[in-house]
Short mmCIF file of C-alpha atoms in Angstrom, two decimals:
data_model
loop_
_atom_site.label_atom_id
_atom_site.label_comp_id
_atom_site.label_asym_id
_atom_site.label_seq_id
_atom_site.Cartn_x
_atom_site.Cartn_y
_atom_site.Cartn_z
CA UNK A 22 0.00 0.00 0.00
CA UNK A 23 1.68 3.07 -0.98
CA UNK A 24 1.79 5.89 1.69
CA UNK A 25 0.45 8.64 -0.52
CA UNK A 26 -3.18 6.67 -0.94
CA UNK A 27 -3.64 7.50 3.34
CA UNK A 28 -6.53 10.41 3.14
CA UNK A 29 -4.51 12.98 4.93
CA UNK A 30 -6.35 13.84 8.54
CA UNK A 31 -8.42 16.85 8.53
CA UNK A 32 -8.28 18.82 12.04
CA UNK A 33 -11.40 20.71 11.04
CA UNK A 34 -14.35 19.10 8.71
CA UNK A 35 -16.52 21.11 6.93
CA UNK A 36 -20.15 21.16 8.32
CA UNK A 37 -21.42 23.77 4.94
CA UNK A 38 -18.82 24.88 2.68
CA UNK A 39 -17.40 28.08 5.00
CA UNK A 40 -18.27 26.66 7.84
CA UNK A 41 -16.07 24.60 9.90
CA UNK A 42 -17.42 21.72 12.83
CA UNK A 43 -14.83 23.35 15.87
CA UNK A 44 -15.03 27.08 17.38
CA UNK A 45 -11.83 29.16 17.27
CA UNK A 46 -11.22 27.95 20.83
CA UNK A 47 -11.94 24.49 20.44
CA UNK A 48 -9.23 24.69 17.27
CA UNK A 49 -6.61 26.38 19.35
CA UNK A 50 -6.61 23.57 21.43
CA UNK A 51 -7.00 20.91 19.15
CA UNK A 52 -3.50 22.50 16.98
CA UNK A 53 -1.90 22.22 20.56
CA UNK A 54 -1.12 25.83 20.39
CA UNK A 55 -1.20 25.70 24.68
CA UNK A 56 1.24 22.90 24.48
CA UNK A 57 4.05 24.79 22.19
CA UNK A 58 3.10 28.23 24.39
CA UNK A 59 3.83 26.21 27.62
CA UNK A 60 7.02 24.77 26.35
CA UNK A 61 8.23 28.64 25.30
CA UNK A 62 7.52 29.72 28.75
CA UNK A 63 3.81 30.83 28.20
CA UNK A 64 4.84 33.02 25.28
CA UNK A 65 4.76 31.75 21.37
CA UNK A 66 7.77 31.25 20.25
CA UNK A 67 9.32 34.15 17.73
CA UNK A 68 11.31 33.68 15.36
CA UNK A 69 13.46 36.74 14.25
CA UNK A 70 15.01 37.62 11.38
CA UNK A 71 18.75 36.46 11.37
CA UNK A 72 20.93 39.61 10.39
CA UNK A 73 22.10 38.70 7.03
CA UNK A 74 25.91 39.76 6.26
CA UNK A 75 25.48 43.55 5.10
CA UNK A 76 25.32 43.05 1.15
CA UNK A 77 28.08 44.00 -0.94
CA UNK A 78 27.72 47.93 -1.75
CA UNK A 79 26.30 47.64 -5.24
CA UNK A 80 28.05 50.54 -7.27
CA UNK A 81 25.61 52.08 -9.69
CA UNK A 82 26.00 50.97 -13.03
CA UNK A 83 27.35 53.30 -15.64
CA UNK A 84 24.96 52.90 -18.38
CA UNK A 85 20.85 52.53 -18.02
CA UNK A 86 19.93 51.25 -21.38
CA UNK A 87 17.11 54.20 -23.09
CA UNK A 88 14.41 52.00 -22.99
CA UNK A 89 13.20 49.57 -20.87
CA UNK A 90 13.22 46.38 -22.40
CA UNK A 91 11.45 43.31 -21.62
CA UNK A 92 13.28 40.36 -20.29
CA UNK A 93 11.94 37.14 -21.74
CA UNK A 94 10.45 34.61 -19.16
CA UNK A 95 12.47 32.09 -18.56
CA UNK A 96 11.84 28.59 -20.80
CA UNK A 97 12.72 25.52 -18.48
CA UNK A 98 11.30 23.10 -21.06
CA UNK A 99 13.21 20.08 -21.41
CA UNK A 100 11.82 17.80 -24.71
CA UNK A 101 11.10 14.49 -25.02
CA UNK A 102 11.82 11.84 -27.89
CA UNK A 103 8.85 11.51 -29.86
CA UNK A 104 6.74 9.15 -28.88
CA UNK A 105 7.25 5.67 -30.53
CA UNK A 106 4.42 4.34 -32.27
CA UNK A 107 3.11 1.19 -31.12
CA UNK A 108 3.65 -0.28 -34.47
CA UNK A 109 6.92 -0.32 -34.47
CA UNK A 110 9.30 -2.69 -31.87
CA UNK A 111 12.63 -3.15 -32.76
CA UNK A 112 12.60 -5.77 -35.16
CA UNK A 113 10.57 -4.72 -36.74
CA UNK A 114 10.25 -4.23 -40.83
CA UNK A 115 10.11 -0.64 -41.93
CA UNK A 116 9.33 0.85 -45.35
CA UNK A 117 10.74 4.09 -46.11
CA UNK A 118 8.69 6.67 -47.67
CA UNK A 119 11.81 9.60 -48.62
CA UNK A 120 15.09 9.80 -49.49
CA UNK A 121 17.30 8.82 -50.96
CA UNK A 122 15.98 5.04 -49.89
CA UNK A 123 12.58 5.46 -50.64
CA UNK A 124 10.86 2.50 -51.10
CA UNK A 125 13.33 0.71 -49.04
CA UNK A 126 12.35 -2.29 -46.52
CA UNK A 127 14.70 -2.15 -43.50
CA UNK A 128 14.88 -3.57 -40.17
CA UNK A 129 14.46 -0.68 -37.00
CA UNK A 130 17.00 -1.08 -34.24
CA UNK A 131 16.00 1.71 -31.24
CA UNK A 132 14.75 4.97 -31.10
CA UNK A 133 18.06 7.48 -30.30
CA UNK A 134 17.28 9.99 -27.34
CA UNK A 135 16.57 12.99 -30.62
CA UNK A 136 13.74 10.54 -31.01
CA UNK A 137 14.83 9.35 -34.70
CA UNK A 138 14.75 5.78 -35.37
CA UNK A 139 17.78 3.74 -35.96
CA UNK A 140 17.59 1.69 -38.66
CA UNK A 141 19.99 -0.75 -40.56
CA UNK A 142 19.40 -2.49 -44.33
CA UNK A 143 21.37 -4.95 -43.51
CA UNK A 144 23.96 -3.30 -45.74
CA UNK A 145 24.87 -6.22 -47.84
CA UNK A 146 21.04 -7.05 -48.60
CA UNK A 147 20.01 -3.69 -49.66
CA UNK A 148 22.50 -1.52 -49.48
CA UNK A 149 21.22 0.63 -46.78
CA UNK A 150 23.61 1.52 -43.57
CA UNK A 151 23.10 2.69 -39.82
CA UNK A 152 21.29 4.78 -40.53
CA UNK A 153 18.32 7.53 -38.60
CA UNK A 154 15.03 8.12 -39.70
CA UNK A 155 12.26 10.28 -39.37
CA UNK A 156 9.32 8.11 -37.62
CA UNK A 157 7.45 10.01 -40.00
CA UNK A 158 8.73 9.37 -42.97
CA UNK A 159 7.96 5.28 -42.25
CA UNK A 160 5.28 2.75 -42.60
CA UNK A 161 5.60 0.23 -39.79
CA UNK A 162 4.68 -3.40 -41.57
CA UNK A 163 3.72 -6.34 -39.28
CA UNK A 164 6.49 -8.11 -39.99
CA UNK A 165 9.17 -9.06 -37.49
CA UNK A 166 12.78 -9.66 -37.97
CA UNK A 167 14.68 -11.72 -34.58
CA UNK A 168 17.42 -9.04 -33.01
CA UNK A 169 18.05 -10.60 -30.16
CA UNK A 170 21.79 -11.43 -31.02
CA UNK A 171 22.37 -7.51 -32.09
CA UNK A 172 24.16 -5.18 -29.65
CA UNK A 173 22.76 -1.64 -30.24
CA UNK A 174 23.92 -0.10 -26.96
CA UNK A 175 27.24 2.61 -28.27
CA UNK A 176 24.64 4.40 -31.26
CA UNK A 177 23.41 7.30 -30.25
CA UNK A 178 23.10 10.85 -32.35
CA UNK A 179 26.80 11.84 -31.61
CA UNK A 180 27.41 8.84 -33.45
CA UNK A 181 25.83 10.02 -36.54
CA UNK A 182 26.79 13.96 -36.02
CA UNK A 183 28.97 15.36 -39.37
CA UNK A 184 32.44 15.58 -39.06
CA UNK A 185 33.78 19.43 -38.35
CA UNK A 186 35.34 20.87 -41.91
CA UNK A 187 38.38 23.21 -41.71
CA UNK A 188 37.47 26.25 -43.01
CA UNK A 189 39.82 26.90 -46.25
CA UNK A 190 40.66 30.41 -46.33
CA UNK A 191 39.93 31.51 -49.97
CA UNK A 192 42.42 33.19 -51.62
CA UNK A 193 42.07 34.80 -54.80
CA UNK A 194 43.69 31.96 -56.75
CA UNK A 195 41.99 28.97 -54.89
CA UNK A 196 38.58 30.59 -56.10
CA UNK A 197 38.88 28.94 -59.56
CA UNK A 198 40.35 25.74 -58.47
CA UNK A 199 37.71 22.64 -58.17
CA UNK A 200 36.48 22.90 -54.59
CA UNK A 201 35.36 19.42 -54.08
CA UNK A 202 38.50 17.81 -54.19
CA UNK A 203 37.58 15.67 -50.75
CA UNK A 204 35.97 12.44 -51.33
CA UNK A 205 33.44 11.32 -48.84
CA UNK A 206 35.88 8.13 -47.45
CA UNK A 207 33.81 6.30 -44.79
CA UNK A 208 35.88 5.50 -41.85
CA UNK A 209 37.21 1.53 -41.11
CA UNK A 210 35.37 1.91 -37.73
CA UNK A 211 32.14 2.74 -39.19
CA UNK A 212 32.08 -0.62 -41.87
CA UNK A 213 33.36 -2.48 -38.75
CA UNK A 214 30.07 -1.30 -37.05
CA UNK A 215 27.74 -1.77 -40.06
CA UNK A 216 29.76 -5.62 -40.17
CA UNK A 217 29.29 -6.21 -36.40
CA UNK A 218 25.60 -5.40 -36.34
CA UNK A 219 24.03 -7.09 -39.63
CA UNK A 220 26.38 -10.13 -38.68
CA UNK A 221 23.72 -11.73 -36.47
CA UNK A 222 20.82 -9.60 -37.98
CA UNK A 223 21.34 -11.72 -41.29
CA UNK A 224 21.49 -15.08 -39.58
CA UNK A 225 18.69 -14.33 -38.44
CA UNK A 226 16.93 -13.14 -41.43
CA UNK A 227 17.88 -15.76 -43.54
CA UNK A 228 16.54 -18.49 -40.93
CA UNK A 229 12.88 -17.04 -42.53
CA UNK A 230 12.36 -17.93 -45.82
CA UNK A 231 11.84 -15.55 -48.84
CA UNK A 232 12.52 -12.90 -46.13
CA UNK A 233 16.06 -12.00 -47.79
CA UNK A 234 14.62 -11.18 -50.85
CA UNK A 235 11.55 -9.50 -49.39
CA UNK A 236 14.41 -6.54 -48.07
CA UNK A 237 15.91 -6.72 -50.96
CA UNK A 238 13.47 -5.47 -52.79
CA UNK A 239 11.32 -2.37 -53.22
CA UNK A 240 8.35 -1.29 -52.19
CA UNK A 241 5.91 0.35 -54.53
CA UNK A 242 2.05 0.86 -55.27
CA UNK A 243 0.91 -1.41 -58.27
CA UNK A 244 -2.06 -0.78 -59.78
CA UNK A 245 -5.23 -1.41 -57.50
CA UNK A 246 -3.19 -1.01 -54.56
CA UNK A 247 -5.56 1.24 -52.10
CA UNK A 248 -3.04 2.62 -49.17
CA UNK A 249 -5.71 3.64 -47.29
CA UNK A 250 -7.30 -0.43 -47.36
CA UNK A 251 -3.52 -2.46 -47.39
CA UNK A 252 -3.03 -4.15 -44.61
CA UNK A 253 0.67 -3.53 -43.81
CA UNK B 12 -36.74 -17.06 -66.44
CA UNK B 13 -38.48 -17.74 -63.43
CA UNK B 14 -37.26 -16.64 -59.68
CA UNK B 15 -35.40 -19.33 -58.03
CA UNK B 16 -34.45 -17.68 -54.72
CA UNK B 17 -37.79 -16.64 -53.14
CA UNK B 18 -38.14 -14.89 -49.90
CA UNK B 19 -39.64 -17.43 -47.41
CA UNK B 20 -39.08 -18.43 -44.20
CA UNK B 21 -36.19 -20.84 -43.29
CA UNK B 22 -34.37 -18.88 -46.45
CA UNK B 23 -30.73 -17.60 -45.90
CA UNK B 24 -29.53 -14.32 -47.25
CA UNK B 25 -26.96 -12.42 -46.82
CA UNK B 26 -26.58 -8.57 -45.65
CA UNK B 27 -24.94 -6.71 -47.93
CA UNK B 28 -25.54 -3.02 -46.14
CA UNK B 29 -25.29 -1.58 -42.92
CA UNK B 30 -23.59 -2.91 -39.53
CA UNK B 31 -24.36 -6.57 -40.01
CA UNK B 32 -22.63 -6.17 -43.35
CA UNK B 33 -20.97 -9.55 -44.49
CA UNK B 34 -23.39 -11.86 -42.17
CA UNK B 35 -25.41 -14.57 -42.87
CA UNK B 36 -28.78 -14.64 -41.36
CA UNK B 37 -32.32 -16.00 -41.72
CA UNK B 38 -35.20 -14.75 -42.53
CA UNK B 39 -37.87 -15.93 -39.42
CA UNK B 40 -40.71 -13.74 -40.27
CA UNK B 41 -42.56 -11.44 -42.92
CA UNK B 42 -43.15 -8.43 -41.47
CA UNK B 43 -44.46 -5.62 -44.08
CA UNK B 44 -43.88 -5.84 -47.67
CA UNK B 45 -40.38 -4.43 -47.34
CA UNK B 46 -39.04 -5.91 -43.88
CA UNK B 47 -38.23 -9.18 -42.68
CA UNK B 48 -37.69 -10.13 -39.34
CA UNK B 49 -34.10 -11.61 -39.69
CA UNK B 50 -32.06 -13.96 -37.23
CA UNK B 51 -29.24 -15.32 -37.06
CA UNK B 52 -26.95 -17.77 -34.02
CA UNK B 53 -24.64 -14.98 -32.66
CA UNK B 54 -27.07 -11.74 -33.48
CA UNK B 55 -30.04 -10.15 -31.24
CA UNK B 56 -33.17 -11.00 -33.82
CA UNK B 57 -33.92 -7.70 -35.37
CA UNK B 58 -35.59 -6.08 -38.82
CA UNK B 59 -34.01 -5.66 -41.60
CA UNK B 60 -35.34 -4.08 -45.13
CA UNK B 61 -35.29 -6.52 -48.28
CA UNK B 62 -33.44 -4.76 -49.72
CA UNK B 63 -30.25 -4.68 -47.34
CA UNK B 64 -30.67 -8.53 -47.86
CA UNK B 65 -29.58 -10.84 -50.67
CA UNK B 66 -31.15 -14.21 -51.39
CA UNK B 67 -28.40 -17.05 -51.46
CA UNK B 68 -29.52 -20.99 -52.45
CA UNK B 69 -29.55 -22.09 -49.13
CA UNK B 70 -33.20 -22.97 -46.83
CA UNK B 71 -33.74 -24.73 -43.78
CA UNK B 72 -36.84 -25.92 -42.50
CA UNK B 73 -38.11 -23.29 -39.40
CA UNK B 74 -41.85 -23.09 -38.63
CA UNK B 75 -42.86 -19.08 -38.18
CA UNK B 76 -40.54 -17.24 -35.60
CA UNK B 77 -39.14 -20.25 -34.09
CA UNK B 78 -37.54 -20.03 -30.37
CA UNK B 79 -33.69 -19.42 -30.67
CA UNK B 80 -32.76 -22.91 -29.86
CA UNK B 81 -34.69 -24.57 -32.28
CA UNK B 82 -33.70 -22.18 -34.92
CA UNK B 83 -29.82 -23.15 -34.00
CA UNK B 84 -30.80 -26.70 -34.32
CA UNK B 85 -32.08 -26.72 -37.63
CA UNK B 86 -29.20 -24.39 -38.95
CA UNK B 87 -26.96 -27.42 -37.40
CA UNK B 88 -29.26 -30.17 -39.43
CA UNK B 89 -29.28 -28.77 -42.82
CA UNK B 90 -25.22 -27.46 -42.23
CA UNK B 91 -25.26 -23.94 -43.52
CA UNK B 92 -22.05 -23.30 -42.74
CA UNK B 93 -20.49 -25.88 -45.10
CA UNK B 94 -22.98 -25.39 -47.78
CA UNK B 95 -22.45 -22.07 -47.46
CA UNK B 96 -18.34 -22.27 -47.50
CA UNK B 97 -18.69 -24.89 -50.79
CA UNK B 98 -20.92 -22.77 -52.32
CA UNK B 99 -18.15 -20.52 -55.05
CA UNK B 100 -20.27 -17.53 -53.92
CA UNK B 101 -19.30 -18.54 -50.13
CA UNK B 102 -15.57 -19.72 -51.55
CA UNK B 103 -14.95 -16.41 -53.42
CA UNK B 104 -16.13 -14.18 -50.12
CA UNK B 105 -13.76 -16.19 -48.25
CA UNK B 106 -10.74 -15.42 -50.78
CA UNK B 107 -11.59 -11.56 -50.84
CA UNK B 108 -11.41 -11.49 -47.12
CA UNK B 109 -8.00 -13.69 -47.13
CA UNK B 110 -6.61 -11.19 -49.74
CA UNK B 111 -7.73 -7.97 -48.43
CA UNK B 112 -5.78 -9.69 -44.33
CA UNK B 113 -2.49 -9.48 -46.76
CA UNK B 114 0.65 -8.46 -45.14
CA UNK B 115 3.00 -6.40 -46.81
CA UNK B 116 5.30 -9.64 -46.67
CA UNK B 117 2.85 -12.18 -47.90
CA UNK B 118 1.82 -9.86 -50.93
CA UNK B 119 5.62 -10.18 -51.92
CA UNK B 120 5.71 -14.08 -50.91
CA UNK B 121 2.54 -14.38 -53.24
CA UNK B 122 3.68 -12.00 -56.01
CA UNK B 123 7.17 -14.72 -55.93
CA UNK B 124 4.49 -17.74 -56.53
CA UNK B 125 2.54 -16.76 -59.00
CA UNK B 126 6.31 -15.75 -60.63
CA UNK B 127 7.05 -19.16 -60.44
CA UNK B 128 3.40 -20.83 -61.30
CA UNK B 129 3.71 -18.63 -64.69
CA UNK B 130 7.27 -19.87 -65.23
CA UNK B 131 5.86 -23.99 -64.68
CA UNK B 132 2.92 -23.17 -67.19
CA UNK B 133 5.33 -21.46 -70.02
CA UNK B 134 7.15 -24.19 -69.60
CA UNK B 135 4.78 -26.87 -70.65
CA UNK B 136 3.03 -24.59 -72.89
CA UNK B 137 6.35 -24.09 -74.89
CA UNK B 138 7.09 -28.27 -74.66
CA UNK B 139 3.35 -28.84 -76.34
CA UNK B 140 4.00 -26.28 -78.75
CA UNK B 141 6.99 -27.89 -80.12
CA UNK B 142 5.17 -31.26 -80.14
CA UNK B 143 2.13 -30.10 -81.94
CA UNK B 144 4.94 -28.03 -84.26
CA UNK B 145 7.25 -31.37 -85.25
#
């Protein structure tokens, strides 16, 4: 029994709304107000102010701004992930609506404290990596892949966040030279990662058959297909 | 051509508007020229209009408004339910409701079959061709 449920006792019912059962008198002694008197020596006890250190003199400041400005109340709003459709356990077989994988089935991992969903292809089935997505830009199908042998725990948005560029400082010659000289190399740690994580994922998924092919492929309205009547 | 399905009681129809949509039920009573008083083993009797109703093959024998027991028992003797699940108006409701409980991954596993079913039937479409050819 938890200790809030207790109704909490009530010195003084109401008899009418305004209108309480006991008399000043019969409330004075009921709050034991003769009991804390007698204990101060028949006087109630005071409590005085304690004599704060004398503050600092403040000097006054050497500019006052021409017009008062409003300060802005303060915001102590802290926001939450979004909140994970019921749909959609991780396991769970995703088809992606945008980007650059549109159209792509892909298995969902966890949802990452922003409150994007972290989502792998595998890789070697369909060519899509660790990657986040909008829970909005997702249909959530009924099918289930096993990720019970798939360690998630180190991926969170840091892990995903772009890598800092130097800033070049332009000088007049450098203008006409080709600017995008970098190429886009993908670090050895990040295929490790993409390796260690579909490793079990795709023992799992080919212990299903046809399910291997299913994420290989794409999805896409035929015609007849009614979105609003498919049963994902 | 003559009516074959006639409204009478004991005949089984099936709803094809309103909440009940999709049910089988019998028609236990006459009541105006457009209403029937309609029952059926898992549904409070009610009224329904003829024409939310639509006459399948089926009868069984009920006297007038018969007590809900006795109407289960005669559905049991004359086996709707198998009739009505042989019947290819029965079969092909069944197959509409199958398709339309699809999951994204059985649409794919049955798009892969009938793949393959086409692929068998070329096959020996192409082998009597060349026999009927030589």
């Amino acid at each position: 029994m938890a200790p809030k449920q207790r109704t909490p006792k009530v010195r003084n019912p109401d008899l009418v709304r305004g209108i309480g059962k006991y008399s000043r008198s019969q409330m004075y002694h009921k709050r034991g107000l003769w009991a804390i008197k007698a204990k101060n020596g028949g006087v109630f006890p005071r409590h005085d102010a304690k004599p704060t250190d004398t503050t600092v003199a403040v000097k006054p400041p050497k500019f006052y701004p021409a017009d008062d400005v409003k300060k802005p109340l303060v915001n102590k709003r802290k926001p939450k992930p979004t909140k994970l459709r019921a749909s959609v356990t991780p396991g769970t077989v995703l088809i992606i609506l945008a980007g650059r994988f549109k159209g792509k089935r892909v298995v969902f991992l966890k949802q990452l404290p922003s409150g994007l969903l972290l989502v792998t292809g595998p890789f070697k089935i369909n060519g899509v990596p660790l990657r986040r997505v909008n829970q909005s830009y997702i249909i959530a199908t009924s099918t289930k892949v096993d990720v019970s042998g798939v360690n998630v725990e180190k991926y969170d948005d840091k892990y995903f966040a772009k890598e800092v560029q130097k800033k070049k400082k332009k000088g007049e010659g450098e203008f006409f030279e080709a600017d995008k000289e970098e190429k886009n190399v993908i670090p050895v740690e990040k295929k490790d990662d993409q390796k260690a994580v579909d490793s079990a994922l795709i023992k799992s998924i080919e212990g299903v058959p046809e399910l291997k092919a299913y994420l290989g492929a794409r999805f896409s309205l035929k015609a007849g297909m009614k979105p609003h009547e498919l049963v994902f | 051509m003559p009516f074959k399905r006639y409204v009478e009681i004991g005949r089984v129809a099936l709803v094809n508007y309103g909440k009940d949509y999709g049910r089988l039920v019998v028609i236990v009573d006459v009541i105006d020229q457009n209403r029937a008083l309609v029952d059926a083993p898992d549904m409070v009797r009610s009224q329904m209009n003829f024409k939310r109703l639509s006459l399948t093959d089926i009868k069984i024998d009920i006297k007038r408004v018969p007590k809900k027991k006795d109407l289960l028992k005669a559905m049991e003797a004359a086996d709707v339910k198998k009739k009505w699940e042989n019947s290819s108006w029965g079969r092909k409701l069944i197959v509409q409701k199958k398709r339309a409980s699809l999951n994204d991954f059985d649409r794919f596993k049955l798009m892969l079959a009938k793949i393959k079913r086409a692929g068998v039937v070329r096959q020996e479409l192409a082998k009597l061709k060349k026999e009927n050819a030589s």
